[in-house]
mmCIF file of C-alpha atoms and ligand atoms in Angstrom:
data_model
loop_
_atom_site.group_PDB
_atom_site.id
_atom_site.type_symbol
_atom_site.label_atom_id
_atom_site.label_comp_id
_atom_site.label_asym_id
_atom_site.label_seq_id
_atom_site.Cartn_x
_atom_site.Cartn_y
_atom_site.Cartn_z
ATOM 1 C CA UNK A 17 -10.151 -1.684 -15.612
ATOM 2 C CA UNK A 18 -7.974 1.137 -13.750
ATOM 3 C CA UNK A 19 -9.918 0.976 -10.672
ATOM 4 C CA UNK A 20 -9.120 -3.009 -10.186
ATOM 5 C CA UNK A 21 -5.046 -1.579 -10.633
ATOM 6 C CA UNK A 22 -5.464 0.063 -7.373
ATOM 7 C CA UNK A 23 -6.668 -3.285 -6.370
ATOM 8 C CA UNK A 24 -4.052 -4.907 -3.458
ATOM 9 C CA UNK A 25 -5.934 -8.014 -3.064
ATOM 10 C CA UNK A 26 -3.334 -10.777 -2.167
ATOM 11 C CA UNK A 27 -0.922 -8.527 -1.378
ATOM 12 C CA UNK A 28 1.273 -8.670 2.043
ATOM 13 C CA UNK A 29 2.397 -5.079 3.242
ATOM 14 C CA UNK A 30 5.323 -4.726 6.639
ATOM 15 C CA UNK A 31 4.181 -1.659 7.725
ATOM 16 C CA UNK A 32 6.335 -0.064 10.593
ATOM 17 C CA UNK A 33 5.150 2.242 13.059
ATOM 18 C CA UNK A 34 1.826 1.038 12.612
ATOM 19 C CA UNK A 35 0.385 1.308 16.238
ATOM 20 C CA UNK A 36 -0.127 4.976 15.818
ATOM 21 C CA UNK A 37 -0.730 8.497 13.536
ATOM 22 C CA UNK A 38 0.356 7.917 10.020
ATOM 23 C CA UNK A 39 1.511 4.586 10.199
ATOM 24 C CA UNK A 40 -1.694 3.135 11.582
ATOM 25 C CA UNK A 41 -3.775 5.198 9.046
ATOM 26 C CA UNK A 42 -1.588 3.486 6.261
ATOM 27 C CA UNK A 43 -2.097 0.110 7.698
ATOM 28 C CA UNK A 44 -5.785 0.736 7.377
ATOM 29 C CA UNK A 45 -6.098 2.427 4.099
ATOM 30 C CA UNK A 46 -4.088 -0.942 2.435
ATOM 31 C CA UNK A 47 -6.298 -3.554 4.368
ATOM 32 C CA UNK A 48 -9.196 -2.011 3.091
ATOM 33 C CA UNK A 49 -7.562 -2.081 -0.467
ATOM 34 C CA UNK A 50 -7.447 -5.945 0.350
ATOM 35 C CA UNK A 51 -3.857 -5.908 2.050
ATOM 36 C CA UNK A 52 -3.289 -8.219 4.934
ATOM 37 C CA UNK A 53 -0.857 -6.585 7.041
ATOM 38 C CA UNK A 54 2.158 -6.710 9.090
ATOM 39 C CA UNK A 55 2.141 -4.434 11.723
ATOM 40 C CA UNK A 56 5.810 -3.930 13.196
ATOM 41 C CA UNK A 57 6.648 -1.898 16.489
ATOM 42 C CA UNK A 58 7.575 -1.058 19.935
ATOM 43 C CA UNK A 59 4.003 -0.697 21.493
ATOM 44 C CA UNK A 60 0.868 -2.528 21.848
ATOM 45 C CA UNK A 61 -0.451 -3.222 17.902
ATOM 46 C CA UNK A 62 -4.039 -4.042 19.587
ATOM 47 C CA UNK A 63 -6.001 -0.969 18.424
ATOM 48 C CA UNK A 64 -4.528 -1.286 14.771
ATOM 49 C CA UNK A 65 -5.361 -5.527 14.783
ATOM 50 C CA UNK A 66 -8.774 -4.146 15.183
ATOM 51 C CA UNK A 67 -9.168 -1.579 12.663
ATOM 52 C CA UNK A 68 -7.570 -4.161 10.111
ATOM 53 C CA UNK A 69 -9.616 -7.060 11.089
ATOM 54 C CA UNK A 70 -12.314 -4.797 10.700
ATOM 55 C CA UNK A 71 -11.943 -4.231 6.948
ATOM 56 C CA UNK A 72 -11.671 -8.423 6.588
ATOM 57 C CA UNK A 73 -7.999 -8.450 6.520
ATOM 58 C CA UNK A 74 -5.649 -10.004 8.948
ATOM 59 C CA UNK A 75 -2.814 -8.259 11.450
ATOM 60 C CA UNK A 76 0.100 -9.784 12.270
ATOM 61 C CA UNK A 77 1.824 -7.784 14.934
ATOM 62 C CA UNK A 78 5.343 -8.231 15.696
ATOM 63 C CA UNK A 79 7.668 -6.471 18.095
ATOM 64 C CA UNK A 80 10.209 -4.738 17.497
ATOM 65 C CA UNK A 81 12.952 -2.167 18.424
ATOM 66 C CA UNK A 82 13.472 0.067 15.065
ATOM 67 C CA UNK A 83 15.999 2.108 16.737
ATOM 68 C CA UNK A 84 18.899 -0.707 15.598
ATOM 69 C CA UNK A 85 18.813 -3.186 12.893
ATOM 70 C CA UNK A 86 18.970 -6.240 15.006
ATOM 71 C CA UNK A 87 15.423 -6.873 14.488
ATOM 72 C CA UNK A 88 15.203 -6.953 10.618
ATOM 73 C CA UNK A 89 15.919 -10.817 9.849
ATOM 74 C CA UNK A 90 13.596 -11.748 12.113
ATOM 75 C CA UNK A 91 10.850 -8.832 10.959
ATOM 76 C CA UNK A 92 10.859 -10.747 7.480
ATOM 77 C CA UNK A 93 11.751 -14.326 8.538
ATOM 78 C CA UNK A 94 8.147 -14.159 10.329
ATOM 79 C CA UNK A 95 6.265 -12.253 7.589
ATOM 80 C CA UNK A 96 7.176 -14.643 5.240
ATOM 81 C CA UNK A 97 6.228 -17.893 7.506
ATOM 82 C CA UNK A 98 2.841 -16.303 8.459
ATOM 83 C CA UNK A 99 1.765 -15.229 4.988
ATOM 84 C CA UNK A 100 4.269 -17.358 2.829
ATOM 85 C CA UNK A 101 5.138 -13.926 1.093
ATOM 86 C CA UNK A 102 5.646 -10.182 0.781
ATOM 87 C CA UNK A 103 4.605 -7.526 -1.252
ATOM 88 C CA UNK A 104 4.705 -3.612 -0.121
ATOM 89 C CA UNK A 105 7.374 -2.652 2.649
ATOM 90 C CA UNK A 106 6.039 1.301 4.479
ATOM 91 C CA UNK A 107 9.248 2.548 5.984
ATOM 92 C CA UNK A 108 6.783 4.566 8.391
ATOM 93 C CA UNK A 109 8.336 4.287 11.958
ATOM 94 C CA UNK A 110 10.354 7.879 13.028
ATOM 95 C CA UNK A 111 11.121 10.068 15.733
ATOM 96 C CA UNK A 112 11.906 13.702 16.001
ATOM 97 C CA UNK A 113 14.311 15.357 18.605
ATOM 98 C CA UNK A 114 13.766 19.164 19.208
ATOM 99 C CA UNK A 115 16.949 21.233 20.384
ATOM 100 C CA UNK A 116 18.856 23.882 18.910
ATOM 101 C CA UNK A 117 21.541 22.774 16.542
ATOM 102 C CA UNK A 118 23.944 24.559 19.144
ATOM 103 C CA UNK A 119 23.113 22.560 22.143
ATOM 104 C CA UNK A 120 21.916 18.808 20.337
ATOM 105 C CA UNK A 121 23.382 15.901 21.614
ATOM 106 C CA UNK A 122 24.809 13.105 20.186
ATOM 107 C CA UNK A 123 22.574 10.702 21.594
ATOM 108 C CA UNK A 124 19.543 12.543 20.162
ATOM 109 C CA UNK A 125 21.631 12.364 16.528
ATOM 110 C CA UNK A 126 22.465 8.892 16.268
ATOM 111 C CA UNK A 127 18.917 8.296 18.061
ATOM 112 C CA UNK A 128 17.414 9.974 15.225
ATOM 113 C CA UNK A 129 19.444 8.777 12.203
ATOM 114 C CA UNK A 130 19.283 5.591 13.142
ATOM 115 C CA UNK A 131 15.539 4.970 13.625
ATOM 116 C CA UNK A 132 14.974 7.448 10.489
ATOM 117 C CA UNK A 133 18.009 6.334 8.190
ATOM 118 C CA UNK A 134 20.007 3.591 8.867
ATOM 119 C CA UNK A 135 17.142 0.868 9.863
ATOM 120 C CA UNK A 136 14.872 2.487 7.126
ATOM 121 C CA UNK A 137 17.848 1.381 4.893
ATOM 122 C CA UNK A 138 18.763 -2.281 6.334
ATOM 123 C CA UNK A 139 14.975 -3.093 6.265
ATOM 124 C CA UNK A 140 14.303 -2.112 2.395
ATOM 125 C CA UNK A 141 17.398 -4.120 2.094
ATOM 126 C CA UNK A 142 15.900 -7.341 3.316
ATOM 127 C CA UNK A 143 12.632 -6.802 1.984
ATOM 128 C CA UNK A 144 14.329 -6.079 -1.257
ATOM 129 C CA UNK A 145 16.482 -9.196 -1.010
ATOM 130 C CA UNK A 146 12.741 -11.319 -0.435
ATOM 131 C CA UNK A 147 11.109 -9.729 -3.117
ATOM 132 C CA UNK A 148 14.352 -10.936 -5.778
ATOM 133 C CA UNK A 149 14.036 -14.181 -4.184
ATOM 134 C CA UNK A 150 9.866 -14.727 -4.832
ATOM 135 C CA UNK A 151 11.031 -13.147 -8.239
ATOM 136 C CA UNK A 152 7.430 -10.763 -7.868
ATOM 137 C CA UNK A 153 8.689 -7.578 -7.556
ATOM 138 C CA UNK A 154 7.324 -5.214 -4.905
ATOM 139 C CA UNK A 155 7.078 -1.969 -3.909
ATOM 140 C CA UNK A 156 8.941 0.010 -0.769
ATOM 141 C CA UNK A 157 7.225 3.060 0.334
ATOM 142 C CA UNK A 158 9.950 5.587 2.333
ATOM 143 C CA UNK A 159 7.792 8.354 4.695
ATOM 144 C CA UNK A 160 9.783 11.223 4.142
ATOM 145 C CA UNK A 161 8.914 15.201 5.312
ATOM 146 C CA UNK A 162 8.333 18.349 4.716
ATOM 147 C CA UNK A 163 11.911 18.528 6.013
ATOM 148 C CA UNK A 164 13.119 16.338 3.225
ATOM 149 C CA UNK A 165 12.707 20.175 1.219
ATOM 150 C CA UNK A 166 13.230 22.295 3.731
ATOM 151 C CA UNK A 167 15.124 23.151 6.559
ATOM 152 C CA UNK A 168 12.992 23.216 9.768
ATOM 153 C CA UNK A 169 13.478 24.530 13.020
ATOM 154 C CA UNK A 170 15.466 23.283 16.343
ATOM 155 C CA UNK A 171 15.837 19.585 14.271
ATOM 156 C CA UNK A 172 18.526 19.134 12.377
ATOM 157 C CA UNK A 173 19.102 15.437 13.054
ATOM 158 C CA UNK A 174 15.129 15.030 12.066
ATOM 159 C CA UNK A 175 15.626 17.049 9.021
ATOM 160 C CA UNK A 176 19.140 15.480 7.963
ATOM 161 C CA UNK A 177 17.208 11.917 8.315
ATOM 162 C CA UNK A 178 14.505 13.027 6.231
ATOM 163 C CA UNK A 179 16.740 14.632 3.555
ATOM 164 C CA UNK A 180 18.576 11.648 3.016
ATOM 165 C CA UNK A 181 15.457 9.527 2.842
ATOM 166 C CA UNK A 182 14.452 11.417 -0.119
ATOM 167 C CA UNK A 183 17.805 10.615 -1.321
ATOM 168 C CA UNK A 184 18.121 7.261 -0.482
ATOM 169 C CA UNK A 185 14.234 6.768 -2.095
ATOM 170 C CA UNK A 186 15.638 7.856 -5.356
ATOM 171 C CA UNK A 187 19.102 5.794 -4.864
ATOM 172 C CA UNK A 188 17.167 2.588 -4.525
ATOM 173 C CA UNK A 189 14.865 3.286 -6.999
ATOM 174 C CA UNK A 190 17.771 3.503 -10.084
ATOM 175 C CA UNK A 191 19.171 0.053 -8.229
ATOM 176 C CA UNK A 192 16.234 -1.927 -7.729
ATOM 177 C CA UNK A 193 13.561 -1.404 -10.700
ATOM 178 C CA UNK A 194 15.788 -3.912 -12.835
ATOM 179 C CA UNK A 195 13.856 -6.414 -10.204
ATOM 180 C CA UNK A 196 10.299 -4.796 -10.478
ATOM 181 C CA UNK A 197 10.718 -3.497 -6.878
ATOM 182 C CA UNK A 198 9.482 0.266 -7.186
ATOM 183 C CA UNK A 199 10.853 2.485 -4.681
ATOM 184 C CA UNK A 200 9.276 5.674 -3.720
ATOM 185 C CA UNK A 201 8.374 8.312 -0.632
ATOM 186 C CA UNK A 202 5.436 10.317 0.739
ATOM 187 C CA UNK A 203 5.829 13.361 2.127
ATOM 188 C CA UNK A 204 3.314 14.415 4.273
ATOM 189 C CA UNK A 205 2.726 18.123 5.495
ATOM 190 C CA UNK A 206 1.874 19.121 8.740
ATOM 191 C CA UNK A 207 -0.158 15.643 10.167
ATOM 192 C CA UNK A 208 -1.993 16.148 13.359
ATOM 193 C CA UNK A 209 -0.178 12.740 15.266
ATOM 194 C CA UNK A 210 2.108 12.549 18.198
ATOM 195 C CA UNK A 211 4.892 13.465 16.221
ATOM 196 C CA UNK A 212 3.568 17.326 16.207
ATOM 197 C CA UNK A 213 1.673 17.183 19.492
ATOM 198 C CA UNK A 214 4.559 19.816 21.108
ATOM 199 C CA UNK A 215 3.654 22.323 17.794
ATOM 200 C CA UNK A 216 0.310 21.959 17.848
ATOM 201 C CA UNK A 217 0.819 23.186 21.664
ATOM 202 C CA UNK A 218 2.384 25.883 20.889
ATOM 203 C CA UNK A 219 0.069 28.614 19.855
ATOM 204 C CA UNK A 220 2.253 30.630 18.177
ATOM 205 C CA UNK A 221 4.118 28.012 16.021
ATOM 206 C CA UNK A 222 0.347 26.418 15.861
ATOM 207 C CA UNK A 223 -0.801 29.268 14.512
ATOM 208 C CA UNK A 224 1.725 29.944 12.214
ATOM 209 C CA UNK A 225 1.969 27.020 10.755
ATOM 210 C CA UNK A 226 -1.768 26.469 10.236
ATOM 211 C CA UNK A 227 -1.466 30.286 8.421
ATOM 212 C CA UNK A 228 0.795 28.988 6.202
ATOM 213 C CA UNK A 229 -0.909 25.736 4.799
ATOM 214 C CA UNK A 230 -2.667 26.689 1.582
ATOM 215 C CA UNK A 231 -5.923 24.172 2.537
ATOM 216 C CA UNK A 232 -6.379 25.564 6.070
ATOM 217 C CA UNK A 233 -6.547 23.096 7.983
ATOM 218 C CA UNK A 234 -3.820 19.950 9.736
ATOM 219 C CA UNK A 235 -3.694 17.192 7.906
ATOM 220 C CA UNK A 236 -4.872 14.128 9.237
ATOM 221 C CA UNK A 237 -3.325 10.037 8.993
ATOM 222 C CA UNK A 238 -6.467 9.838 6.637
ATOM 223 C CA UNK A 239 -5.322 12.651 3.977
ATOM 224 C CA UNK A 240 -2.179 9.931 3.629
ATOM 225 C CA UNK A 241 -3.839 6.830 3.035
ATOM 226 C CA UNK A 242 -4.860 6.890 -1.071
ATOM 227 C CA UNK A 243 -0.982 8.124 -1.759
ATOM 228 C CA UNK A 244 -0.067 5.227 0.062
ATOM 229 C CA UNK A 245 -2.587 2.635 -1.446
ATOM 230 C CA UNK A 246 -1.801 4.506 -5.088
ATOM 231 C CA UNK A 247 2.617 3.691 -4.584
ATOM 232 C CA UNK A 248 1.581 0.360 -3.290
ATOM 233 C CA UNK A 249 -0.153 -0.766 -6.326
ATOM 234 C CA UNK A 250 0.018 -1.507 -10.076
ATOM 235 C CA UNK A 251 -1.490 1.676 -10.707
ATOM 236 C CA UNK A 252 2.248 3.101 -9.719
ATOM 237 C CA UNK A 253 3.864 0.655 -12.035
ATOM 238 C CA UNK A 254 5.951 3.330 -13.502
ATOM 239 C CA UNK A 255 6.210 5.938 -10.935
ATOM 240 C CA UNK A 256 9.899 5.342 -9.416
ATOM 241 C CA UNK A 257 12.615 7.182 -6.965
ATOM 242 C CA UNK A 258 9.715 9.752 -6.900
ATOM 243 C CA UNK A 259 8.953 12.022 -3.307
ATOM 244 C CA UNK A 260 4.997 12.878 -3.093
ATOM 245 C CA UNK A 261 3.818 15.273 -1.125
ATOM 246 C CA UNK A 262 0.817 15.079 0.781
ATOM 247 C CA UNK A 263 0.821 18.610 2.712
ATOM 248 C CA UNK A 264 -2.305 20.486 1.626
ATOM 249 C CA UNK A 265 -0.430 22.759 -0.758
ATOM 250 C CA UNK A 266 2.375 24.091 1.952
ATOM 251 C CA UNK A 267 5.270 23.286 -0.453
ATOM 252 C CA UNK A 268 3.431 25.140 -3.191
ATOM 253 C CA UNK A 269 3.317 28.586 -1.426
HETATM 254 P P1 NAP B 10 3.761 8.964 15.628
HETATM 255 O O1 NAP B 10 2.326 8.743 15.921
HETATM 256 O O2 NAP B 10 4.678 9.366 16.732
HETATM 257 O O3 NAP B 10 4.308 7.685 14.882
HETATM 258 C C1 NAP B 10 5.641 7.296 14.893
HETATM 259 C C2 NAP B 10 5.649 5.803 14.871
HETATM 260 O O4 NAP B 10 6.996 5.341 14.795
HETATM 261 C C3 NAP B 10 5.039 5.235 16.158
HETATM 262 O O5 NAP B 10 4.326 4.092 15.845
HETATM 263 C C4 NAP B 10 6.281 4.905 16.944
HETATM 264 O O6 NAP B 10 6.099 3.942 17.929
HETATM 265 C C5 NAP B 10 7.173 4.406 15.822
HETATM 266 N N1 NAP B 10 8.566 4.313 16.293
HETATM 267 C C6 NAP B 10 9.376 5.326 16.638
HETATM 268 N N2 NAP B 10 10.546 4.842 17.051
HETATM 269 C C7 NAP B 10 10.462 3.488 16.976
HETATM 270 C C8 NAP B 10 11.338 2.422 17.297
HETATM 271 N N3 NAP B 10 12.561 2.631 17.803
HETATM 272 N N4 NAP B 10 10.917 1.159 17.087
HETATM 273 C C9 NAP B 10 9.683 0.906 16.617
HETATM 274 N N5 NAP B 10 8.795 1.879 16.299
HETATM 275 C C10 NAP B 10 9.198 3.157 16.492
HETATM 276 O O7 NAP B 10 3.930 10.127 14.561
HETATM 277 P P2 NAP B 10 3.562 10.170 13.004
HETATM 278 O O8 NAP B 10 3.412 11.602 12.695
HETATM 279 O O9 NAP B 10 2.497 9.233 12.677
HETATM 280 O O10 NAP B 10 4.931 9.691 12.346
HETATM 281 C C11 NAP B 10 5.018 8.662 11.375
HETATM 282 C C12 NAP B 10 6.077 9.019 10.364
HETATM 283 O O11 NAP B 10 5.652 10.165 9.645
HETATM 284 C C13 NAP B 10 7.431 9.368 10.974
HETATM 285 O O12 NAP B 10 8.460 8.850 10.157
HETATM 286 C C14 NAP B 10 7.415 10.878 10.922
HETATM 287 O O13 NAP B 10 8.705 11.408 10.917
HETATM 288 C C15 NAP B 10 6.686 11.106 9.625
HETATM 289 N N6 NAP B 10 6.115 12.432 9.423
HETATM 290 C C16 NAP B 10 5.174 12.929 10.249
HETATM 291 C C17 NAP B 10 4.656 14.183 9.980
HETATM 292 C C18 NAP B 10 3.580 14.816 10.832
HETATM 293 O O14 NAP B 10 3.256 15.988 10.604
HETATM 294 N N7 NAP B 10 2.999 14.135 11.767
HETATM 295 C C19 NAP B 10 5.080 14.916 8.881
HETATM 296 C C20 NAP B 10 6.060 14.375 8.054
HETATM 297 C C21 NAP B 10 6.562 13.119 8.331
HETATM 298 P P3 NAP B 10 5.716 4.367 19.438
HETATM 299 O O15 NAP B 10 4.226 4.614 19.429
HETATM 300 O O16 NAP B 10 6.125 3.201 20.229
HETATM 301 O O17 NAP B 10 6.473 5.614 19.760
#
């Protein structure tokens, strides 16, 4: 029956990021479609344990810096040994750096590209490498932007990373369905998280960008969570390399 294809029952999902905004609402939306979860970051994964837990899943929270690779091995080295196998990898975990393109530092660009590109990369990688060896298949979910489309303002290393996500999304995708492993992005519109805290601040760019968004209102990690649970399941068997936007109509306009 379709609804049992949206089903993720047995399923394992690394999602990174997941202490906070999108990447926590993601990490619930997949437990309650019967993912257990593993919840990679930086900062305290307690508040996300207990939203998961909640649903009757199970958390696994594991540190880690995303802003080099060195963590990845170990990222699914302990996955595996805690739930004996993966499923669904959310490349969620991001930052964005606001300066003009005239004064940005290099610190702030390989800051950027790094967290956003290069370990988004590595880690599908690995996961990808697991999923070939359980011979299952799997699915790799990229969180791209509005900026993956557009140009932005005062972040060009932000909307370079995102860019290439989108292009990297469909690069993997042409590679990797050979093995089952579908590879595709989310783009979400204006999200009220931490990430947009300094807009949302700003009454004019506030204002204008809540003018400009066809539905009227932010967005919210909630308005992500059944595109996520949809590219995470069988339901998406044959949607592949494909960028979905979640942004209240904003790219429509
Ligand atoms: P957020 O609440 O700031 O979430 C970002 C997450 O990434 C946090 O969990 C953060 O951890 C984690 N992270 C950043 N750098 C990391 C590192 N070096 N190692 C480990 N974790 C790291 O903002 P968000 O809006 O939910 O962002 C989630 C994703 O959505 C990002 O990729 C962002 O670019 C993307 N996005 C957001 C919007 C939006 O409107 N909000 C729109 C389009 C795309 P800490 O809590 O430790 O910082």
């Amino acid at each position: 029956m379709i609804l049992d294809m949206f089903k993720l029952d047995g399923k394992v999902a690394i999602v990174t990021g997941a202490n906070s905004g999108i990447g926590q609402g993601i990490a619930v939306g997949l437990a309650e479609a019967g993912a257990d979860i593993v919840g990679v970051g930086r900062s305290d994964m307690s508040e996300t344990k207990k939203l998961v837990e909640a649903t009757g899943r199970r958390l696994l929270p594991l540190k880690a810096d995303l802003l080099s690779i060195e963590p990845i091995d170990r990222i699914i080295e302990e996955s595996v040994k805690e739930f004996g196998h993966i499923d669904i990898l959310v490349n969620n975990a991001g930052i964005i750096k606001r300066a003009p393109a005239i004064d940005f530092s290099e610190k702030d660009w390989d800051d950027t590209l790094n967290t956003n590109l290069k370990t988004v990369f590595f880690l599908s990688q690995a996961a990808a490498r697991q999923f070939i060896k359980q011979g299952s298949g799997g699915k790799i979910i990229n969180i791209a932007s509005m900026l993956s489309f557009q140009g932005g303002i005062i972040v060009p290393a932000y909307t370079s990373s995102k860019s290439a996500v989108m292009g990297l999304t469909r690069a993997l995708s042409n590679e990797w369905i050979k093995d089952n492993i579908n590879v595709n992005a989310i783009a979400p519109g204006y999200i009220a998280t931490k990430n947009t805290k300094p807009l949302r601040d700003d009454e004019k760019r506030s204002s204008e960008i809540l003018g400009r968004i066809p539905s009227g209102r932010w967005g919210t990690p909630a308005d992500i969570m059944g595109a996520a649970v949809f590219l995470a399941s069988d339901a998406a068997a044959y949607v592949n390399g494909y960028t979905l936007a979640v942004d209240g109509g904003w790219l429509a306009r």
